[in-house]
Amino acid sequence: VEEHHVAVYAGKDNQTIVKADRPKELLRNSILTPSLAASILNAKYVNGLPLYRISQEFLRNDIHISRQVTANWVIQCADRYLGPLYDYLHNRMYLFHVLQADETPVKVSKDGRPANSKSYMWVYRTGKGYKDTPIILYEYQKTRKADHPREFLKGFTGVVVCDGYSAYRKLDRETEAIVFAGCWTHARRYFADALKALPKKEHEAARDTVAYEAIKRIGAIYHLDNQLKSRLITMQQRGRCAASACTNMHGN
């Protein structure tokens, strides 16, 4: 049992009351401590353990914390502490010129629909060229409608690299502020599949096909992209050195 004694003093005039500061709690009237919350979040989201297993692990150490309680802690801490951070990073993301977007299906057991209903986890991140300050955000949605990226990217101006999903093409027609750039990896996949489908005896003749020429040209783009990437890193390093030298010069 951990006790906190908070002193309270009343003035002789019966009007003035002075109360000492009490230790701050993550959640009011809760036994949840920062270290306990960090332990549960790490076990669930880093190590991939479901809450009932985390509860069982506590029980083996004679600590009785039910799955319902841990679920409530996770939800409240996410809303109270991680929600504002998520909104801040969402706004910061708009300051970058290039973003990447994708969505992947996930099955959900309980959300008012039949078990194992398909939902989608949309992921947005700053372009991979921004290595010093990457931002990666996930957004859970029940559907794959274009409404979701339309709302998430509202206010963004720049380039969004994505696959050929129709929702992105629809947004590309709707707005001039965003340029939706196709992903070469997705485009290359179909040409590669076409070549793989050829019988072995026709592999040599495949060099005269459109698919082979497409893969060859995409490979040249990859090569050029890698060269530009190394130059970009060099320019960023020089920029940091120049900024550091300027700071030192003004500091001296």
mmCIF file with all atom_site columns, C-alpha atoms in Angstrom, residues 52-183:
data_model
loop_
_atom_site.group_PDB
_atom_site.id
_atom_site.type_symbol
_atom_site.label_atom_id
_atom_site.label_alt_id
_atom_site.label_comp_id
_atom_site.label_asym_id
_atom_site.label_entity_id
_atom_site.label_seq_id
_atom_site.pdbx_PDB_ins_code
_atom_site.Cartn_x
_atom_site.Cartn_y
_atom_site.Cartn_z
_atom_site.occupancy
_atom_site.B_iso_or_equiv
_atom_site.pdbx_formal_charge
_atom_site.auth_seq_id
_atom_site.auth_comp_id
_atom_site.auth_asym_id
_atom_site.auth_atom_id
_atom_site.pdbx_PDB_model_num
ATOM 1   C CA . TYR A 1 52  ? -5.542  -11.157 -21.465 1.00 0.00 ? 52  TYR A CA 1
ATOM 2   C CA . ARG A 1 53  ? -1.996  -12.581 -21.581 1.00 0.00 ? 53  ARG A CA 1
ATOM 3   C CA . ILE A 1 54  ? -0.635  -9.482  -19.890 1.00 0.00 ? 54  ILE A CA 1
ATOM 4   C CA . SER A 1 55  ? -3.266  -9.930  -17.176 1.00 0.00 ? 55  SER A CA 1
ATOM 5   C CA . GLN A 1 56  ? -2.277  -13.596 -16.780 1.00 0.00 ? 56  GLN A CA 1
ATOM 6   C CA . GLU A 1 57  ? 1.380   -12.601 -16.438 1.00 0.00 ? 57  GLU A CA 1
ATOM 7   C CA . PHE A 1 58  ? 0.462   -10.184 -13.637 1.00 0.00 ? 58  PHE A CA 1
ATOM 8   C CA . LEU A 1 59  ? -1.578  -12.919 -11.950 1.00 0.00 ? 59  LEU A CA 1
ATOM 9   C CA . ARG A 1 60  ? 1.408   -15.278 -11.916 1.00 0.00 ? 60  ARG A CA 1
ATOM 10  C CA . ASN A 1 61  ? 3.153   -12.634 -9.824  1.00 0.00 ? 61  ASN A CA 1
ATOM 11  C CA . ASP A 1 62  ? 0.116   -12.395 -7.532  1.00 0.00 ? 62  ASP A CA 1
ATOM 12  C CA . ILE A 1 63  ? -0.977  -9.057  -9.022  1.00 0.00 ? 63  ILE A CA 1
ATOM 13  C CA . HIS A 1 64  ? -4.707  -8.994  -9.773  1.00 0.00 ? 64  HIS A CA 1
ATOM 14  C CA . ILE A 1 65  ? -5.364  -6.631  -12.708 1.00 0.00 ? 65  ILE A CA 1
ATOM 15  C CA . SER A 1 66  ? -8.149  -7.752  -15.017 1.00 0.00 ? 66  SER A CA 1
ATOM 16  C CA . ARG A 1 67  ? -8.153  -7.446  -18.790 1.00 0.00 ? 67  ARG A CA 1
ATOM 17  C CA . GLN A 1 68  ? -11.078 -4.999  -18.570 1.00 0.00 ? 68  GLN A CA 1
ATOM 18  C CA . VAL A 1 69  ? -9.071  -2.700  -16.303 1.00 0.00 ? 69  VAL A CA 1
ATOM 19  C CA . THR A 1 70  ? -5.979  -2.752  -18.504 1.00 0.00 ? 70  THR A CA 1
ATOM 20  C CA . ALA A 1 71  ? -8.142  -2.113  -21.587 1.00 0.00 ? 71  ALA A CA 1
ATOM 21  C CA . ASN A 1 72  ? -9.690  0.915   -19.863 1.00 0.00 ? 72  ASN A CA 1
ATOM 22  C CA . TRP A 1 73  ? -6.231  2.221   -18.930 1.00 0.00 ? 73  TRP A CA 1
ATOM 23  C CA . VAL A 1 74  ? -4.958  1.849   -22.498 1.00 0.00 ? 74  VAL A CA 1
ATOM 24  C CA . ILE A 1 75  ? -7.970  3.662   -23.957 1.00 0.00 ? 75  ILE A CA 1
ATOM 25  C CA . GLN A 1 76  ? -7.895  6.535   -21.444 1.00 0.00 ? 76  GLN A CA 1
ATOM 26  C CA . CYS A 1 77  ? -4.131  7.067   -21.676 1.00 0.00 ? 77  CYS A CA 1
ATOM 27  C CA . ALA A 1 78  ? -4.304  7.028   -25.477 1.00 0.00 ? 78  ALA A CA 1
ATOM 28  C CA . ASP A 1 79  ? -7.078  9.648   -25.482 1.00 0.00 ? 79  ASP A CA 1
ATOM 29  C CA . ARG A 1 80  ? -5.573  11.847  -22.785 1.00 0.00 ? 80  ARG A CA 1
ATOM 30  C CA . TYR A 1 81  ? -1.853  11.748  -23.565 1.00 0.00 ? 81  TYR A CA 1
ATOM 31  C CA . LEU A 1 82  ? -1.251  10.294  -27.025 1.00 0.00 ? 82  LEU A CA 1
ATOM 32  C CA . GLY A 1 83  ? -4.230  11.970  -28.738 1.00 0.00 ? 83  GLY A CA 1
ATOM 33  C CA . PRO A 1 84  ? -2.786  15.510  -28.490 1.00 0.00 ? 84  PRO A CA 1
ATOM 34  C CA . LEU A 1 85  ? 0.618   14.207  -29.649 1.00 0.00 ? 85  LEU A CA 1
ATOM 35  C CA . TYR A 1 86  ? -1.027  12.531  -32.649 1.00 0.00 ? 86  TYR A CA 1
ATOM 36  C CA . ASP A 1 87  ? -2.827  15.767  -33.592 1.00 0.00 ? 87  ASP A CA 1
ATOM 37  C CA . TYR A 1 88  ? 0.417   17.722  -33.238 1.00 0.00 ? 88  TYR A CA 1
ATOM 38  C CA . LEU A 1 89  ? 2.311   15.332  -35.520 1.00 0.00 ? 89  LEU A CA 1
ATOM 39  C CA . HIS A 1 90  ? -0.590  15.392  -37.978 1.00 0.00 ? 90  HIS A CA 1
ATOM 40  C CA . ASN A 1 91  ? -0.258  19.167  -38.272 1.00 0.00 ? 91  ASN A CA 1
ATOM 41  C CA . ARG A 1 92  ? 3.543   18.951  -38.487 1.00 0.00 ? 92  ARG A CA 1
ATOM 42  C CA . MET A 1 93  ? 3.208   16.477  -41.344 1.00 0.00 ? 93  MET A CA 1
ATOM 43  C CA . TYR A 1 94  ? 1.651   19.209  -43.503 1.00 0.00 ? 94  TYR A CA 1
ATOM 44  C CA . LEU A 1 95  ? 4.968   21.117  -43.431 1.00 0.00 ? 95  LEU A CA 1
ATOM 45  C CA . PHE A 1 96  ? 6.651   18.446  -45.574 1.00 0.00 ? 96  PHE A CA 1
ATOM 46  C CA . HIS A 1 97  ? 6.434   18.440  -49.355 1.00 0.00 ? 97  HIS A CA 1
ATOM 47  C CA . VAL A 1 98  ? 6.337   14.663  -49.939 1.00 0.00 ? 98  VAL A CA 1
ATOM 48  C CA . LEU A 1 99  ? 4.170   12.112  -48.110 1.00 0.00 ? 99  LEU A CA 1
ATOM 49  C CA . GLN A 1 100 ? 3.568   8.411   -48.637 1.00 0.00 ? 100 GLN A CA 1
ATOM 50  C CA . ALA A 1 101 ? 0.218   6.692   -48.120 1.00 0.00 ? 101 ALA A CA 1
ATOM 51  C CA . ASP A 1 102 ? -1.048  3.127   -48.074 1.00 0.00 ? 102 ASP A CA 1
ATOM 52  C CA . GLU A 1 103 ? -3.750  1.016   -46.462 1.00 0.00 ? 103 GLU A CA 1
ATOM 53  C CA . THR A 1 104 ? -3.809  -2.601  -45.338 1.00 0.00 ? 104 THR A CA 1
ATOM 54  C CA . PRO A 1 105 ? -6.754  -4.804  -44.269 1.00 0.00 ? 105 PRO A CA 1
ATOM 55  C CA . VAL A 1 106 ? -7.139  -5.926  -40.666 1.00 0.00 ? 106 VAL A CA 1
ATOM 56  C CA . LYS A 1 107 ? -9.724  -8.251  -39.135 1.00 0.00 ? 107 LYS A CA 1
ATOM 57  C CA . VAL A 1 108 ? -11.629 -6.999  -36.101 1.00 0.00 ? 108 VAL A CA 1
ATOM 58  C CA . SER A 1 109 ? -13.401 -9.245  -33.621 1.00 0.00 ? 109 SER A CA 1
ATOM 59  C CA . LYS A 1 110 ? -15.680 -6.823  -31.796 1.00 0.00 ? 110 LYS A CA 1
ATOM 60  C CA . ASP A 1 111 ? -16.870 -3.487  -33.119 1.00 0.00 ? 111 ASP A CA 1
ATOM 61  C CA . GLY A 1 112 ? -20.612 -4.054  -33.562 1.00 0.00 ? 112 GLY A CA 1
ATOM 62  C CA . ARG A 1 113 ? -20.167 -6.125  -36.718 1.00 0.00 ? 113 ARG A CA 1
ATOM 63  C CA . PRO A 1 114 ? -19.808 -9.875  -37.256 1.00 0.00 ? 114 PRO A CA 1
ATOM 64  C CA . ALA A 1 115 ? -16.558 -11.385 -35.974 1.00 0.00 ? 115 ALA A CA 1
ATOM 65  C CA . ASN A 1 116 ? -13.524 -11.078 -38.267 1.00 0.00 ? 116 ASN A CA 1
ATOM 66  C CA . SER A 1 117 ? -15.074 -8.239  -40.255 1.00 0.00 ? 117 SER A CA 1
ATOM 67  C CA . LYS A 1 118 ? -12.593 -6.536  -42.542 1.00 0.00 ? 118 LYS A CA 1
ATOM 68  C CA . SER A 1 119 ? -11.419 -3.051  -41.603 1.00 0.00 ? 119 SER A CA 1
ATOM 69  C CA . TYR A 1 120 ? -8.428  -1.031  -42.775 1.00 0.00 ? 120 TYR A CA 1
ATOM 70  C CA . MET A 1 121 ? -5.370  0.515   -41.186 1.00 0.00 ? 121 MET A CA 1
ATOM 71  C CA . TRP A 1 122 ? -4.351  3.565   -43.191 1.00 0.00 ? 122 TRP A CA 1
ATOM 72  C CA . VAL A 1 123 ? -0.742  4.639   -42.802 1.00 0.00 ? 123 VAL A CA 1
ATOM 73  C CA . TYR A 1 124 ? 0.712   8.016   -43.719 1.00 0.00 ? 124 TYR A CA 1
ATOM 74  C CA . ARG A 1 125 ? 4.374   8.930   -43.435 1.00 0.00 ? 125 ARG A CA 1
ATOM 75  C CA . THR A 1 126 ? 6.733   11.652  -44.523 1.00 0.00 ? 126 THR A CA 1
ATOM 76  C CA . GLY A 1 127 ? 8.877   10.839  -47.557 1.00 0.00 ? 127 GLY A CA 1
ATOM 77  C CA . LYS A 1 128 ? 11.900  8.639   -46.891 1.00 0.00 ? 128 LYS A CA 1
ATOM 78  C CA . GLY A 1 129 ? 14.188  11.493  -47.850 1.00 0.00 ? 129 GLY A CA 1
ATOM 79  C CA . TYR A 1 130 ? 13.350  13.198  -44.553 1.00 0.00 ? 130 TYR A CA 1
ATOM 80  C CA . LYS A 1 131 ? 15.536  10.953  -42.386 1.00 0.00 ? 131 LYS A CA 1
ATOM 81  C CA . ASP A 1 132 ? 16.135  13.456  -39.579 1.00 0.00 ? 132 ASP A CA 1
ATOM 82  C CA . THR A 1 133 ? 12.475  14.096  -38.750 1.00 0.00 ? 133 THR A CA 1
ATOM 83  C CA . PRO A 1 134 ? 10.309  11.180  -39.950 1.00 0.00 ? 134 PRO A CA 1
ATOM 84  C CA . ILE A 1 135 ? 6.638   11.160  -38.990 1.00 0.00 ? 135 ILE A CA 1
ATOM 85  C CA . ILE A 1 136 ? 4.572   7.966   -39.315 1.00 0.00 ? 136 ILE A CA 1
ATOM 86  C CA . LEU A 1 137 ? 0.882   7.978   -38.382 1.00 0.00 ? 137 LEU A CA 1
ATOM 87  C CA . TYR A 1 138 ? -1.711  5.194   -38.454 1.00 0.00 ? 138 TYR A CA 1
ATOM 88  C CA . GLU A 1 139 ? -5.448  5.736   -38.793 1.00 0.00 ? 139 GLU A CA 1
ATOM 89  C CA . TYR A 1 140 ? -7.946  2.934   -38.236 1.00 0.00 ? 140 TYR A CA 1
ATOM 90  C CA . GLN A 1 141 ? -11.086 2.993   -40.377 1.00 0.00 ? 141 GLN A CA 1
ATOM 91  C CA . LYS A 1 142 ? -13.846 0.464   -40.980 1.00 0.00 ? 142 LYS A CA 1
ATOM 92  C CA . THR A 1 143 ? -13.862 1.023   -44.746 1.00 0.00 ? 143 THR A CA 1
ATOM 93  C CA . ARG A 1 144 ? -11.579 1.751   -47.671 1.00 0.00 ? 144 ARG A CA 1
ATOM 94  C CA . LYS A 1 145 ? -13.540 4.765   -48.904 1.00 0.00 ? 145 LYS A CA 1
ATOM 95  C CA . ALA A 1 146 ? -11.880 7.824   -50.411 1.00 0.00 ? 146 ALA A CA 1
ATOM 96  C CA . ASP A 1 147 ? -13.465 9.909   -47.637 1.00 0.00 ? 147 ASP A CA 1
ATOM 97  C CA . HIS A 1 148 ? -10.740 8.818   -45.214 1.00 0.00 ? 148 HIS A CA 1
ATOM 98  C CA . PRO A 1 149 ? -7.639  10.075  -47.087 1.00 0.00 ? 149 PRO A CA 1
ATOM 99  C CA . ARG A 1 150 ? -9.649  13.108  -48.206 1.00 0.00 ? 150 ARG A CA 1
ATOM 100 C CA . GLU A 1 151 ? -10.230 14.086  -44.570 1.00 0.00 ? 151 GLU A CA 1
ATOM 101 C CA . PHE A 1 152 ? -6.742  13.150  -43.362 1.00 0.00 ? 152 PHE A CA 1
ATOM 102 C CA . LEU A 1 153 ? -4.978  15.094  -46.123 1.00 0.00 ? 153 LEU A CA 1
ATOM 103 C CA . LYS A 1 154 ? -7.288  18.095  -45.915 1.00 0.00 ? 154 LYS A CA 1
ATOM 104 C CA . GLY A 1 155 ? -5.066  21.167  -45.855 1.00 0.00 ? 155 GLY A CA 1
ATOM 105 C CA . PHE A 1 156 ? -1.989  19.396  -47.236 1.00 0.00 ? 156 PHE A CA 1
ATOM 106 C CA . THR A 1 157 ? -0.209  20.782  -50.294 1.00 0.00 ? 157 THR A CA 1
ATOM 107 C CA . GLY A 1 158 ? 2.442   18.713  -52.032 1.00 0.00 ? 158 GLY A CA 1
ATOM 108 C CA . VAL A 1 159 ? 3.071   15.212  -53.378 1.00 0.00 ? 159 VAL A CA 1
ATOM 109 C CA . VAL A 1 160 ? 1.566   11.956  -52.073 1.00 0.00 ? 160 VAL A CA 1
ATOM 110 C CA . VAL A 1 161 ? 3.268   8.754   -53.257 1.00 0.00 ? 161 VAL A CA 1
ATOM 111 C CA . CYS A 1 162 ? 0.789   5.857   -53.319 1.00 0.00 ? 162 CYS A CA 1
ATOM 112 C CA . ASP A 1 163 ? -0.345  2.813   -55.266 1.00 0.00 ? 163 ASP A CA 1
ATOM 113 C CA . GLY A 1 164 ? -2.959  2.785   -58.007 1.00 0.00 ? 164 GLY A CA 1
ATOM 114 C CA . TYR A 1 165 ? -5.981  2.343   -55.734 1.00 0.00 ? 165 TYR A CA 1
ATOM 115 C CA . SER A 1 166 ? -9.022  4.119   -57.184 1.00 0.00 ? 166 SER A CA 1
ATOM 116 C CA . ALA A 1 167 ? -9.558  6.249   -54.058 1.00 0.00 ? 167 ALA A CA 1
ATOM 117 C CA . TYR A 1 168 ? -6.291  8.085   -54.685 1.00 0.00 ? 168 TYR A CA 1
ATOM 118 C CA . ARG A 1 169 ? -7.110  8.563   -58.360 1.00 0.00 ? 169 ARG A CA 1
ATOM 119 C CA . LYS A 1 170 ? -10.464 10.031  -57.344 1.00 0.00 ? 170 LYS A CA 1
ATOM 120 C CA . LEU A 1 171 ? -8.786  12.520  -55.005 1.00 0.00 ? 171 LEU A CA 1
ATOM 121 C CA . ASP A 1 172 ? -6.269  13.364  -57.720 1.00 0.00 ? 172 ASP A CA 1
ATOM 122 C CA . ARG A 1 173 ? -9.129  14.503  -59.954 1.00 0.00 ? 173 ARG A CA 1
ATOM 123 C CA . GLU A 1 174 ? -10.761 16.480  -57.159 1.00 0.00 ? 174 GLU A CA 1
ATOM 124 C CA . THR A 1 175 ? -7.883  18.608  -55.875 1.00 0.00 ? 175 THR A CA 1
ATOM 125 C CA . GLU A 1 176 ? -5.112  20.580  -57.508 1.00 0.00 ? 176 GLU A CA 1
ATOM 126 C CA . ALA A 1 177 ? -3.239  21.151  -54.233 1.00 0.00 ? 177 ALA A CA 1
ATOM 127 C CA . ILE A 1 178 ? -2.051  17.527  -54.072 1.00 0.00 ? 178 ILE A CA 1
ATOM 128 C CA . VAL A 1 179 ? -0.183  15.600  -56.750 1.00 0.00 ? 179 VAL A CA 1
ATOM 129 C CA . PHE A 1 180 ? -0.684  11.846  -56.356 1.00 0.00 ? 180 PHE A CA 1
ATOM 130 C CA . ALA A 1 181 ? 2.448   10.124  -57.659 1.00 0.00 ? 181 ALA A CA 1
ATOM 131 C CA . GLY A 1 182 ? 2.300   6.442   -58.535 1.00 0.00 ? 182 GLY A CA 1
ATOM 132 C CA . CYS A 1 183 ? 4.642   3.909   -56.958 1.00 0.00 ? 183 CYS A CA 1
#
